[in-house]
Tab-separated table of C-alpha atoms (C1' of nucleotides) in Angstrom:
chain	number	residue	atom	x	y	z
A	198	MET	CA	52.452	-5.319	-32.379
A	199	ALA	CA	50.746	-6.623	-29.390
A	200	GLU	CA	50.408	-4.580	-26.281
A	201	LYS	CA	52.880	-5.489	-23.675
A	202	PRO	CA	51.333	-8.601	-22.259
A	203	ARG	CA	51.326	-6.862	-18.909
A	204	ARG	CA	50.960	-9.363	-16.202
A	205	ARG	CA	48.096	-8.411	-13.929
A	206	THR	CA	48.688	-7.602	-10.337
A	207	GLN	CA	48.578	-10.427	-7.812
A	208	ALA	CA	45.284	-9.358	-6.358
A	209	GLU	CA	43.743	-9.188	-9.796
A	210	ARG	CA	44.968	-12.610	-10.711
A	211	SER	CA	43.668	-14.107	-7.500
A	212	ALA	CA	40.314	-12.451	-7.913
A	213	GLY	CA	40.186	-13.640	-11.506
A	214	THR	CA	40.708	-17.291	-10.806
A	215	ARG	CA	38.415	-17.205	-7.791
A	216	GLU	CA	35.719	-15.613	-9.891
A	217	ALA	CA	36.192	-18.175	-12.647
A	218	LEU	CA	36.013	-21.012	-10.133
A	219	LEU	CA	32.926	-19.501	-8.539
A	220	SER	CA	31.084	-19.318	-11.837
A	221	ALA	CA	32.164	-22.771	-12.884
A	222	ALA	CA	31.119	-24.243	-9.553
A	223	ILE	CA	27.700	-22.623	-9.715
A	224	GLU	CA	27.210	-23.791	-13.252
A	225	THR	CA	28.239	-27.345	-12.480
A	226	LEU	CA	26.144	-27.548	-9.338
A	227	HIS	CA	23.139	-26.163	-11.142
A	228	GLU	CA	23.517	-28.511	-14.037
A	229	HIS	CA	24.696	-31.776	-12.522
A	230	GLY	CA	24.019	-31.514	-8.806
A	231	TYR	CA	26.326	-31.824	-5.852
A	232	ALA	CA	27.275	-35.469	-6.195
A	233	ALA	CA	28.656	-34.970	-9.692
A	234	THR	CA	30.435	-31.749	-8.876
A	235	SER	CA	34.011	-32.881	-8.535
A	236	THR	CA	36.816	-30.429	-8.100
A	237	MET	CA	38.358	-31.656	-11.333
A	238	LEU	CA	35.234	-30.855	-13.292
A	239	VAL	CA	35.008	-27.393	-11.805
A	240	ALA	CA	38.639	-26.606	-12.510
A	241	GLU	CA	38.323	-27.859	-16.042
A	242	LYS	CA	35.181	-25.844	-16.723
A	243	ALA	CA	36.793	-22.770	-15.209
A	244	GLY	CA	39.841	-23.173	-17.419
A	245	VAL	CA	42.038	-23.300	-14.365
A	246	SER	CA	44.685	-25.855	-13.534
A	247	ARG	CA	44.101	-28.099	-10.595
A	248	GLY	CA	47.167	-26.642	-8.983
A	249	ALA	CA	45.817	-23.129	-9.214
A	250	MET	CA	42.513	-24.175	-7.745
A	251	LEU	CA	44.213	-25.995	-4.946
A	252	HIS	CA	46.164	-22.872	-4.204
A	253	GLN	CA	43.046	-20.765	-3.884
A	254	PHE	CA	40.907	-23.343	-2.117
A	255	ARG	CA	42.829	-25.935	-0.259
A	256	THR	CA	39.899	-28.304	0.112
A	257	LYS	CA	36.628	-28.877	-1.629
A	258	ALA	CA	34.840	-27.705	1.472
A	259	ASP	CA	36.648	-24.378	1.213
A	260	LEU	CA	35.431	-23.875	-2.325
A	261	MET	CA	31.865	-24.777	-1.431
A	262	THR	CA	31.870	-22.476	1.570
A	263	PHE	CA	33.142	-19.682	-0.602
A	264	VAL	CA	30.329	-20.261	-3.067
A	265	VAL	CA	27.704	-20.094	-0.335
A	266	GLU	CA	29.107	-16.883	1.084
A	267	ALA	CA	29.601	-15.181	-2.244
A	268	VAL	CA	26.147	-16.052	-3.484
A	269	PHE	CA	24.578	-14.864	-0.270
A	270	GLU	CA	26.215	-11.472	-0.611
A	271	GLU	CA	24.880	-11.190	-4.114
A	272	GLU	CA	21.436	-12.269	-3.016
A	273	LEU	CA	21.338	-9.639	-0.324
A	274	GLU	CA	22.022	-6.996	-2.917
A	275	ARG	CA	19.272	-8.353	-5.084
A	276	TYR	CA	16.806	-8.285	-2.227
A	277	ALA	CA	17.825	-4.756	-1.379
A	278	GLU	CA	17.248	-3.665	-4.933
A	279	HIS	CA	13.791	-5.199	-4.971
A	280	LEU	CA	12.872	-3.602	-1.674
A	281	ARG	CA	14.190	-0.168	-2.494
A	282	GLY	CA	11.470	2.310	-1.693
A	283	MET	CA	9.153	-0.275	-0.211
A	284	ALA	CA	8.687	0.809	3.346
A	285	ASP	CA	5.300	-0.627	4.182
A	286	PRO	CA	5.770	-3.996	5.968
A	287	GLU	CA	2.599	-5.345	4.436
A	288	GLN	CA	3.726	-4.462	0.965
A	289	ARG	CA	7.088	-6.086	1.630
A	290	LEU	CA	5.458	-9.255	2.788
A	291	LEU	CA	3.245	-9.329	-0.266
A	292	ALA	CA	6.178	-8.960	-2.589
A	293	PHE	CA	8.367	-11.380	-0.704
A	294	SER	CA	7.385	-14.643	-2.336
A	295	GLU	CA	7.968	-13.434	-5.867
A	296	MET	CA	11.120	-11.687	-4.825
A	297	ALA	CA	12.403	-14.858	-3.254
A	298	TRP	CA	11.559	-16.739	-6.409
A	299	ASP	CA	13.524	-14.257	-8.488
A	300	VAL	CA	16.493	-14.595	-6.201
A	301	LEU	CA	16.467	-18.254	-5.260
A	302	SER	CA	15.423	-19.966	-8.465
A	303	ARG	CA	18.473	-18.631	-10.304
A	304	PRO	CA	21.295	-21.077	-10.931
A	305	SER	CA	23.219	-19.636	-8.008
A	306	GLY	CA	20.295	-20.219	-5.687
A	307	VAL	CA	19.962	-23.807	-6.820
A	308	ALA	CA	23.704	-24.229	-6.408
A	309	VAL	CA	23.581	-23.088	-2.802
A	310	LEU	CA	20.733	-25.440	-2.087
A	311	GLU	CA	22.724	-28.291	-3.583
A	312	ILE	CA	25.618	-27.428	-1.326
A	313	LEU	CA	23.466	-27.223	1.784
A	314	GLN	CA	21.929	-30.555	0.957
A	315	GLY	CA	25.265	-32.056	0.030
A	316	SER	CA	26.945	-30.794	3.156
A	317	ARG	CA	25.164	-33.486	5.080
A	318	SER	CA	27.429	-35.982	3.372
A	319	ASP	CA	30.621	-34.269	4.450
A	320	PRO	CA	31.226	-33.592	8.142
A	321	HIS	CA	34.104	-31.310	7.296
A	322	LEU	CA	31.965	-29.117	5.082
A	323	CYS	CA	29.126	-29.368	7.534
A	324	GLU	CA	30.990	-27.762	10.356
A	325	LYS	CA	32.484	-25.115	8.119
A	326	LEU	CA	28.998	-24.221	6.954
A	327	ALA	CA	27.202	-24.233	10.281
A	328	PRO	CA	28.142	-20.716	11.341
A	329	VAL	CA	27.541	-19.352	7.858
A	330	GLN	CA	24.099	-20.891	7.833
A	331	THR	CA	22.919	-19.383	11.079
A	332	ARG	CA	24.364	-16.038	10.063
A	333	ILE	CA	22.403	-16.204	6.838
A	334	GLU	CA	19.161	-17.014	8.562
A	335	GLU	CA	19.626	-14.231	11.085
A	336	GLN	CA	20.442	-11.682	8.453
A	337	ALA	CA	17.609	-12.823	6.265
A	338	LEU	CA	15.186	-12.393	9.115
A	339	ALA	CA	16.496	-8.993	10.095
A	340	PHE	CA	16.557	-7.952	6.495
A	341	THR	CA	12.999	-8.821	5.674
A	342	HIS	CA	11.460	-7.047	8.656
A	343	LEU	CA	8.457	-9.213	8.308
A	344	ALA	CA	7.086	-8.646	11.791
A	345	ALA	CA	7.230	-6.356	14.718
A	346	PRO	CA	10.493	-6.638	16.623
A	347	GLY	CA	8.809	-8.418	19.468
A	348	ASP	CA	7.645	-11.571	17.762
A	349	THR	CA	10.761	-13.292	16.579
A	350	ARG	CA	9.330	-16.759	16.578
A	351	GLY	CA	6.303	-15.981	14.464
A	352	ALA	CA	8.315	-13.962	12.003
A	353	MET	CA	10.817	-16.757	11.749
A	354	ALA	CA	8.082	-19.263	11.004
A	355	VAL	CA	6.619	-17.115	8.241
A	356	MET	CA	9.998	-16.337	6.745
A	357	ARG	CA	11.050	-19.971	6.831
A	358	LEU	CA	7.828	-21.081	5.233
A	359	ILE	CA	8.200	-18.735	2.313
A	360	VAL	CA	11.901	-19.284	1.801
A	361	TRP	CA	11.724	-23.052	1.964
A	362	ALA	CA	8.570	-23.262	-0.085
A	363	ILE	CA	10.383	-21.334	-2.782
A	364	ARG	CA	13.481	-23.481	-2.411
A	365	GLY	CA	11.336	-26.586	-2.679
A	366	LEU	CA	9.700	-25.260	-5.804
A	367	SER	CA	13.085	-24.476	-7.274
A	368	ILE	CA	13.963	-28.131	-6.848
A	369	ALA	CA	10.736	-29.076	-8.525
A	370	GLN	CA	11.687	-26.828	-11.381
A	371	VAL	CA	15.050	-28.396	-12.076
A	372	LEU	CA	13.521	-31.845	-11.756
A	373	ALA	CA	10.463	-31.165	-13.858
A	374	PRO	CA	10.450	-32.065	-17.514
A	375	VAL	CA	8.503	-28.892	-18.286
A	376	PRO	CA	10.018	-26.287	-16.011
A	377	GLY	CA	7.655	-23.457	-16.834
A	378	SER	CA	4.610	-24.669	-15.000
A	379	VAL	CA	6.170	-24.382	-11.578
A	380	LYS	CA	5.699	-20.662	-11.429
A	381	ASP	CA	1.949	-21.117	-11.092
A	382	SER	CA	2.615	-22.355	-7.594
A	383	VAL	CA	4.544	-19.228	-6.719
A	384	LYS	CA	1.530	-17.180	-7.666
A	385	VAL	CA	-0.702	-19.355	-5.543
A	386	LEU	CA	1.617	-18.691	-2.625
A	387	ARG	CA	1.330	-14.983	-3.191
A	388	ARG	CA	-2.437	-15.227	-3.198
A	389	LEU	CA	-2.392	-17.207	-0.005
A	390	ILE	CA	-0.343	-14.494	1.627
A	391	GLU	CA	-2.800	-11.897	0.414
A	392	ALA	CA	-5.603	-13.925	1.918
A	393	GLY	CA	-3.667	-14.324	5.138
A	394	LEU	CA	-3.250	-10.597	5.396
A	395	GLU	CA	-6.918	-9.990	4.718
A	396	THR	CA	-8.134	-12.366	7.370
A	397	GLY	CA	-5.521	-11.207	9.864
A	398	VAL	CA	-3.733	-14.514	10.156
A	399	LEU	CA	-0.556	-12.871	8.983
A	400	SER	CA	-0.761	-9.695	10.955
A	401	VAL	CA	2.529	-7.938	10.430
A	402	ARG	CA	2.282	-6.585	13.937
A	403	SER	CA	2.180	-9.791	15.865
A	404	GLN	CA	2.088	-13.498	15.303
A	405	GLU	CA	1.497	-14.667	18.807
A	406	ASP	CA	-0.202	-17.943	19.389
A	407	ILE	CA	1.132	-20.272	16.800
B	125	MET	CA	18.472	-78.138	20.852
B	126	ALA	CA	17.758	-75.559	18.257
B	127	GLU	CA	14.771	-75.713	16.021
B	128	LYS	CA	15.533	-77.061	12.659
B	129	PRO	CA	17.202	-74.080	11.053
B	130	ARG	CA	14.580	-74.257	8.368
B	131	ARG	CA	15.835	-72.458	5.380
B	132	ARG	CA	13.243	-70.025	4.158
B	133	THR	CA	11.741	-70.298	0.739
B	134	GLN	CA	13.407	-68.494	-2.138
B	135	ALA	CA	10.800	-65.811	-2.344
B	136	GLU	CA	11.054	-65.175	1.362
B	137	ARG	CA	14.792	-64.910	1.225
B	138	SER	CA	14.639	-62.473	-1.667
B	139	ALA	CA	12.034	-60.373	0.060
B	140	GLY	CA	14.065	-60.441	3.226
B	141	THR	CA	17.245	-59.088	1.738
B	142	ARG	CA	15.385	-56.559	-0.344
B	143	GLU	CA	13.591	-55.344	2.737
B	144	ALA	CA	16.831	-55.118	4.691
B	145	LEU	CA	18.477	-53.198	1.883
B	146	LEU	CA	15.489	-50.889	1.632
B	147	SER	CA	15.608	-50.011	5.307
B	148	ALA	CA	19.350	-49.588	5.311
B	149	ALA	CA	19.236	-47.366	2.256
B	150	ILE	CA	16.551	-45.152	3.758
B	151	GLU	CA	18.438	-44.879	6.994
B	152	THR	CA	21.706	-44.022	5.298
B	153	LEU	CA	20.123	-41.495	2.962
B	154	HIS	CA	18.295	-39.857	5.819
B	155	GLU	CA	21.363	-39.680	7.967
B	156	HIS	CA	24.202	-38.927	5.594
B	157	GLY	CA	22.611	-37.722	2.380
B	158	TYR	CA	22.882	-39.034	-1.145
B	159	ALA	CA	26.513	-38.287	-1.800
B	160	ALA	CA	27.663	-40.356	1.148
B	161	THR	CA	25.304	-43.228	0.452
B	162	SER	CA	27.578	-45.792	-1.144
B	163	THR	CA	26.362	-49.239	-1.964
B	164	MET	CA	28.988	-50.681	0.351
B	165	LEU	CA	27.692	-48.692	3.287
B	166	VAL	CA	24.143	-49.764	2.599
B	167	ALA	CA	25.053	-53.425	2.290
B	168	GLU	CA	27.076	-53.290	5.450
B	169	LYS	CA	24.326	-51.589	7.416
B	170	ALA	CA	21.802	-54.080	6.069
B	171	GLY	CA	23.981	-56.982	7.125
B	172	VAL	CA	24.020	-58.255	3.561
B	173	SER	CA	27.014	-59.248	1.530
B	174	ARG	CA	27.888	-57.179	-1.475
B	175	GLY	CA	27.325	-60.194	-3.639
B	176	ALA	CA	23.796	-60.619	-2.374
B	177	MET	CA	23.015	-56.991	-2.919
B	178	LEU	CA	24.441	-57.092	-6.389
B	179	HIS	CA	22.263	-60.058	-7.125
B	180	GLN	CA	19.110	-58.223	-6.085
B	181	PHE	CA	20.023	-54.844	-7.537
B	182	ARG	CA	22.481	-54.991	-10.336
B	183	THR	CA	23.294	-51.303	-10.217
B	184	LYS	CA	23.055	-48.522	-7.710
B	185	ALA	CA	20.393	-46.900	-9.844
B	186	ASP	CA	18.277	-50.034	-9.538
B	187	LEU	CA	18.431	-49.885	-5.772
B	188	MET	CA	17.559	-46.205	-5.674
B	189	THR	CA	14.664	-46.650	-8.043
B	190	PHE	CA	13.367	-49.462	-5.889
B	191	VAL	CA	13.535	-47.225	-2.829
B	192	VAL	CA	11.545	-44.494	-4.531
B	193	GLU	CA	8.874	-46.882	-5.688
B	194	ALA	CA	8.573	-48.756	-2.409
B	195	VAL	CA	8.374	-45.593	-0.358
B	196	PHE	CA	5.759	-44.146	-2.642
B	197	GLU	CA	3.552	-47.185	-2.186
B	198	GLU	CA	3.858	-46.839	1.539
B	199	GLU	CA	3.128	-43.133	1.370
B	200	LEU	CA	-0.025	-43.742	-0.588
B	201	GLU	CA	-1.267	-46.048	2.120
B	202	ARG	CA	-0.466	-43.471	4.746
B	203	TYR	CA	-2.371	-40.812	2.874
B	204	ALA	CA	-5.297	-43.146	2.443
B	205	GLU	CA	-5.359	-43.842	6.135
B	206	HIS	CA	-5.373	-40.157	6.972
B	207	LEU	CA	-8.126	-39.433	4.504
B	208	ARG	CA	-10.344	-42.305	5.537
B	209	GLY	CA	-13.774	-40.914	6.143
B	210	MET	CA	-12.909	-37.434	4.987
B	211	ALA	CA	-15.154	-36.834	2.050
B	212	ASP	CA	-15.471	-33.069	2.023
B	213	PRO	CA	-12.942	-31.602	-0.432
B	214	GLU	CA	-12.503	-28.526	1.710
B	215	GLN	CA	-11.740	-30.580	4.748
B	216	ARG	CA	-9.249	-32.625	2.759
B	217	LEU	CA	-7.476	-29.532	1.573
B	218	LEU	CA	-7.325	-28.181	5.103
B	219	ALA	CA	-5.785	-31.340	6.413
B	220	PHE	CA	-3.425	-31.762	3.506
B	221	SER	CA	-0.467	-29.744	4.709
B	222	GLU	CA	-0.193	-31.484	8.049
B	223	MET	CA	-0.821	-34.835	6.419
B	224	ALA	CA	1.949	-34.167	3.947
B	225	TRP	CA	4.232	-33.182	6.792
B	226	ASP	CA	3.479	-36.426	8.581
B	227	VAL	CA	4.213	-38.412	5.471
B	228	LEU	CA	7.100	-36.520	3.891
B	229	SER	CA	9.151	-35.460	6.878
B	230	ARG	CA	9.728	-39.053	7.889
B	231	PRO	CA	13.139	-40.543	7.133
B	232	SER	CA	11.721	-42.291	4.092
B	233	GLY	CA	10.402	-39.024	2.720
B	234	VAL	CA	13.741	-37.332	3.199
B	235	ALA	CA	15.425	-40.306	1.580
B	236	VAL	CA	13.296	-40.021	-1.530
B	237	LEU	CA	14.013	-36.338	-1.768
B	238	GLU	CA	17.713	-37.065	-1.515
B	239	ILE	CA	17.407	-39.531	-4.346
B	240	LEU	CA	15.463	-37.155	-6.551
B	241	GLN	CA	18.017	-34.471	-5.944
B	242	GLY	CA	20.895	-36.871	-6.376
B	243	SER	CA	19.498	-38.307	-9.580
B	244	ARG	CA	20.551	-35.154	-11.349
B	245	SER	CA	24.118	-36.331	-10.919
B	246	ASP	CA	23.540	-39.681	-12.568
B	247	PRO	CA	22.081	-39.817	-16.070
B	248	HIS	CA	21.469	-43.519	-15.724
B	249	LEU	CA	19.391	-43.071	-12.590
B	250	CYS	CA	17.785	-40.002	-14.046
B	251	GLU	CA	16.249	-41.804	-16.981
B	252	LYS	CA	15.191	-44.728	-14.833
B	253	LEU	CA	13.427	-42.334	-12.506
B	254	ALA	CA	11.731	-40.106	-15.051
B	255	PRO	CA	8.688	-42.318	-15.671
B	256	VAL	CA	8.334	-43.082	-11.982
B	257	GLN	CA	8.344	-39.413	-11.195
B	258	THR	CA	5.583	-38.440	-13.567
B	259	ARG	CA	3.553	-41.401	-12.426
B	260	ILE	CA	3.922	-40.256	-8.841
B	261	GLU	CA	2.822	-36.740	-9.587
B	262	GLU	CA	-0.182	-37.929	-11.539
B	263	GLN	CA	-1.274	-40.325	-8.860
B	264	ALA	CA	-0.707	-37.767	-6.154
B	265	LEU	CA	-2.906	-35.329	-7.978
B	266	ALA	CA	-5.631	-37.831	-8.612
B	267	PHE	CA	-5.415	-39.040	-5.092
B	268	THR	CA	-5.786	-35.715	-3.390
B	269	HIS	CA	-8.832	-34.589	-5.353
B	270	LEU	CA	-7.988	-31.048	-4.528
B	271	ALA	CA	-10.099	-29.464	-7.197
B	272	ALA	CA	-12.975	-30.059	-9.477
B	273	PRO	CA	-12.075	-32.404	-12.317
B	274	GLY	CA	-12.064	-29.555	-14.792
B	275	ASP	CA	-9.263	-27.444	-13.470
B	276	THR	CA	-6.187	-29.598	-13.687
B	277	ARG	CA	-3.735	-26.762	-13.907
B	278	GLY	CA	-4.931	-24.922	-10.848
B	279	ALA	CA	-5.154	-28.062	-8.786
B	280	MET	CA	-1.676	-29.005	-9.880
B	281	ALA	CA	-0.335	-25.629	-8.824
B	282	VAL	CA	-1.897	-25.889	-5.383
B	283	MET	CA	-0.808	-29.462	-4.896
B	284	ARG	CA	2.731	-28.704	-5.996
B	285	LEU	CA	2.939	-25.709	-3.731
B	286	ILE	CA	1.960	-27.663	-0.671
B	287	VAL	CA	4.031	-30.723	-1.455
B	288	TRP	CA	7.192	-28.817	-2.282
B	289	ALA	CA	6.771	-26.389	0.563
B	290	ILE	CA	6.628	-29.353	2.889
B	291	ARG	CA	9.573	-30.982	1.170
B	292	GLY	CA	11.526	-27.752	1.483
B	293	LEU	CA	10.704	-27.539	5.162
B	294	SER	CA	11.785	-31.130	5.631
B	295	ILE	CA	15.172	-30.139	4.262
B	296	ALA	CA	15.240	-27.211	6.631
B	297	GLN	CA	14.540	-29.614	9.426
B	298	VAL	CA	17.418	-31.959	8.757
B	299	LEU	CA	19.725	-29.002	8.259
B	300	ALA	CA	18.589	-27.037	11.280
B	301	PRO	CA	20.532	-27.311	14.494
B	302	VAL	CA	17.270	-27.261	16.457
B	303	PRO	CA	14.866	-29.299	14.352
B	304	GLY	CA	11.769	-28.705	16.415
B	305	SER	CA	11.089	-25.149	15.390
B	306	VAL	CA	10.366	-26.001	11.780
B	307	LYS	CA	6.918	-27.272	12.521
B	308	ASP	CA	5.759	-23.762	13.288
B	309	SER	CA	5.999	-23.092	9.587
B	310	VAL	CA	3.760	-26.019	8.792
B	311	LYS	CA	1.110	-24.520	11.007
B	312	VAL	CA	1.476	-21.199	9.295
B	313	LEU	CA	0.885	-22.938	5.999
B	314	ARG	CA	-2.265	-24.499	7.336
B	315	ARG	CA	-3.512	-21.116	8.469
B	316	LEU	CA	-2.772	-19.630	5.098
B	317	ILE	CA	-4.823	-22.332	3.467
B	318	GLU	CA	-7.666	-21.638	5.860
B	319	ALA	CA	-7.449	-17.984	4.953
B	320	GLY	CA	-7.358	-18.849	1.279
B	321	LEU	CA	-10.510	-20.883	1.627
B	322	GLU	CA	-12.247	-18.123	3.525
B	323	THR	CA	-11.496	-15.464	0.974
B	324	GLY	CA	-12.258	-17.764	-1.919
B	325	VAL	CA	-8.790	-17.728	-3.407
B	326	LEU	CA	-8.611	-21.463	-2.990
B	327	SER	CA	-12.042	-22.367	-4.141
B	328	VAL	CA	-12.122	-26.101	-4.371
B	329	ARG	CA	-14.508	-25.799	-7.241
B	330	SER	CA	-12.374	-23.907	-9.651
B	331	GLN	CA	-9.013	-22.283	-9.838
B	332	GLU	CA	-9.310	-20.504	-13.114
B	333	ASP	CA	-7.288	-17.434	-13.800
B	334	ILE	CA	-3.926	-18.035	-12.335
C	109	DT	C1'	16.586	-88.669	-6.516
C	110	DA	C1'	18.540	-85.776	-9.908
C	111	DT	C1'	18.820	-81.552	-12.356
C	112	DG	C1'	18.119	-76.740	-12.989
C	113	DT	C1'	17.715	-72.382	-10.861
C	114	DA	C1'	18.037	-68.846	-7.508
C	115	DA	C1'	20.356	-66.742	-3.499
C	116	DC	C1'	24.571	-65.797	-1.716
C	117	DG	C1'	29.645	-64.851	-0.240
C	118	DG	C1'	34.096	-63.167	-1.432
C	119	DT	C1'	37.461	-61.346	-4.558
C	120	DC	C1'	38.927	-58.628	-8.627
C	121	DA	C1'	40.080	-54.935	-11.905
C	122	DA	C1'	39.202	-50.407	-13.475
C	123	DT	C1'	38.054	-45.980	-12.509
C	124	DC	C1'	37.757	-41.787	-10.234
C	125	DC	C1'	38.575	-38.343	-6.739
C	126	DT	C1'	41.072	-35.915	-3.414
C	127	DG	C1'	44.816	-33.660	-1.417
C	128	DC	C1'	50.025	-33.359	-1.307
C	129	DT	C1'	54.371	-32.299	-3.169
C	130	DT	C1'	57.739	-30.412	-6.118
C	131	DG	C1'	59.174	-26.942	-9.392
C	132	DT	C1'	58.751	-22.255	-11.935
C	133	DA	C1'	57.731	-17.520	-12.795
C	134	DA	C1'	56.131	-13.242	-11.619
C	135	DA	C1'	55.032	-9.600	-8.344
C	136	DT	C1'	55.842	-7.274	-4.032
C	137	DG	C1'	58.593	-5.091	-0.419
C	138	DT	C1'	62.869	-3.463	1.508
D	290	DA	C1'	68.834	-4.913	-6.721
D	291	DC	C1'	67.737	-8.635	-3.857
D	292	DA	C1'	64.879	-11.393	-0.942
D	293	DT	C1'	60.393	-12.864	-0.036
D	294	DT	C1'	55.921	-13.907	-0.987
D	295	DT	C1'	52.332	-15.166	-4.099
D	296	DA	C1'	50.171	-17.438	-8.180
D	297	DC	C1'	50.444	-21.191	-10.939
D	298	DA	C1'	51.552	-25.922	-13.356
D	299	DA	C1'	51.958	-30.747	-13.213
D	300	DG	C1'	52.706	-35.118	-11.498
D	301	DC	C1'	51.805	-38.547	-7.776
D	302	DA	C1'	50.015	-41.577	-4.093
D	303	DG	C1'	46.385	-43.155	-1.249
D	304	DG	C1'	41.729	-44.293	-0.803
D	305	DA	C1'	37.199	-45.283	-2.117
D	306	DT	C1'	33.580	-46.907	-5.183
D	307	DT	C1'	31.474	-49.450	-8.692
D	308	DG	C1'	30.260	-53.361	-11.256
D	309	DA	C1'	31.855	-58.084	-12.747
D	310	DC	C1'	33.339	-62.715	-11.956
D	311	DC	C1'	34.024	-66.778	-9.788
D	312	DG	C1'	32.382	-70.769	-6.664
D	313	DT	C1'	29.055	-72.618	-3.113
D	314	DT	C1'	24.760	-73.757	-1.097
D	315	DA	C1'	19.986	-74.453	-0.821
D	316	DC	C1'	15.475	-74.505	-2.915
D	317	DA	C1'	12.196	-76.229	-6.657
D	318	DT	C1'	10.521	-79.392	-9.812
D	319	DA	C1'	10.440	-83.380	-12.799
DNA sequence: TATGTAACGGTCAATCCTGCTTGTAAATGT
DNA sequence: ACATTTACAAGCAGGATTGACCGTTACATA
């Protein structure tokens, strides 16, 4: 009758439960926020026993760290896809705010933000996340190529502004009763960047005297 | 020896403990985030017995709501002070980002953001906060006078962008290992607004076709 | 002064969450 | 084929948090 209920290989099983836990964690974080994201809830939503979860992620901090890392990998791919065939730095900068909105306003982006924010409440998680965080910021900066190699500080300021403006707006969106209207602000940001490029404030070559 | 240990009046005593709890809550939220802000911790830090706290704020949600409201009142005053004698709408808009940074990056501003974010984890708090939140946004909009009376939607988009960009950056600041560097981004925002005004993207008169 | 009311201090039960431990079955490696 | 490692299930203990319940004291007012 039924196919041999072939047990999957170990690696497959591991990957399966980790994937299920990842999705469930993202969903829970997106929906209920960090404070209400207990490991029990996540395991239950993932359809995984608490024992299994505990085997894969010994502590809650481990699970959260995994989520941050996994989502970041996925985000990088998404950025890369958006930027494919966009060589002009100015064009990249112009597209950046809407790109970032696409990437960061998704449930996974909100989930990561919840974790970052929530990490402040858990020293253990905090120190596990510290290296990941700096690595992310470095890679994000290198990846965007927003400025000439020389001006790290200016490029960092611009990148941070855009990223955190978008993150802020993504909070506004989940908090707002009518989520749609937030995107207007993203467009305003894009226009501001256009204006900045026109007037030379955002020269992609240098960003000296801030 | 000692002065008569005159017992304060009832109203004074109430106000005293509420004030102490307010400060302690802000401090705890700013320092450890929402998840780690237990009522016990707050009471302890305020030097108030749990019984007293429970008398003033029957539930945790009550305390949090009080914090949001009290801080907002204080923020309004701060804004008013900044804007005193600044009648020109363009000038107001120019000053807005740095004003907002002054007001929102303070511990109380971070605390409110923590509460808003944390409210998603607590339906009870969520519904208590909903009316407060819309009231705040309305008043903020009316208060800033960023656009001509006609164009509510455009003004809202601009106001939201600035406010949430600043809020996002204030998160970045508490998360960052070296907090100082975040302010660069605030200056970039100011420059972008200048540029937007120059090129007419941010006309204070109208903000039609977004 | 006497009575009602408000602030307060301390303790309690119920709940929830986390991480540990034990036990089982399957897959992997020799 | 056997030994070892890995994935999983389930129960358990410790700790923390919340909100409620007493009793006590001081203020307020008649």
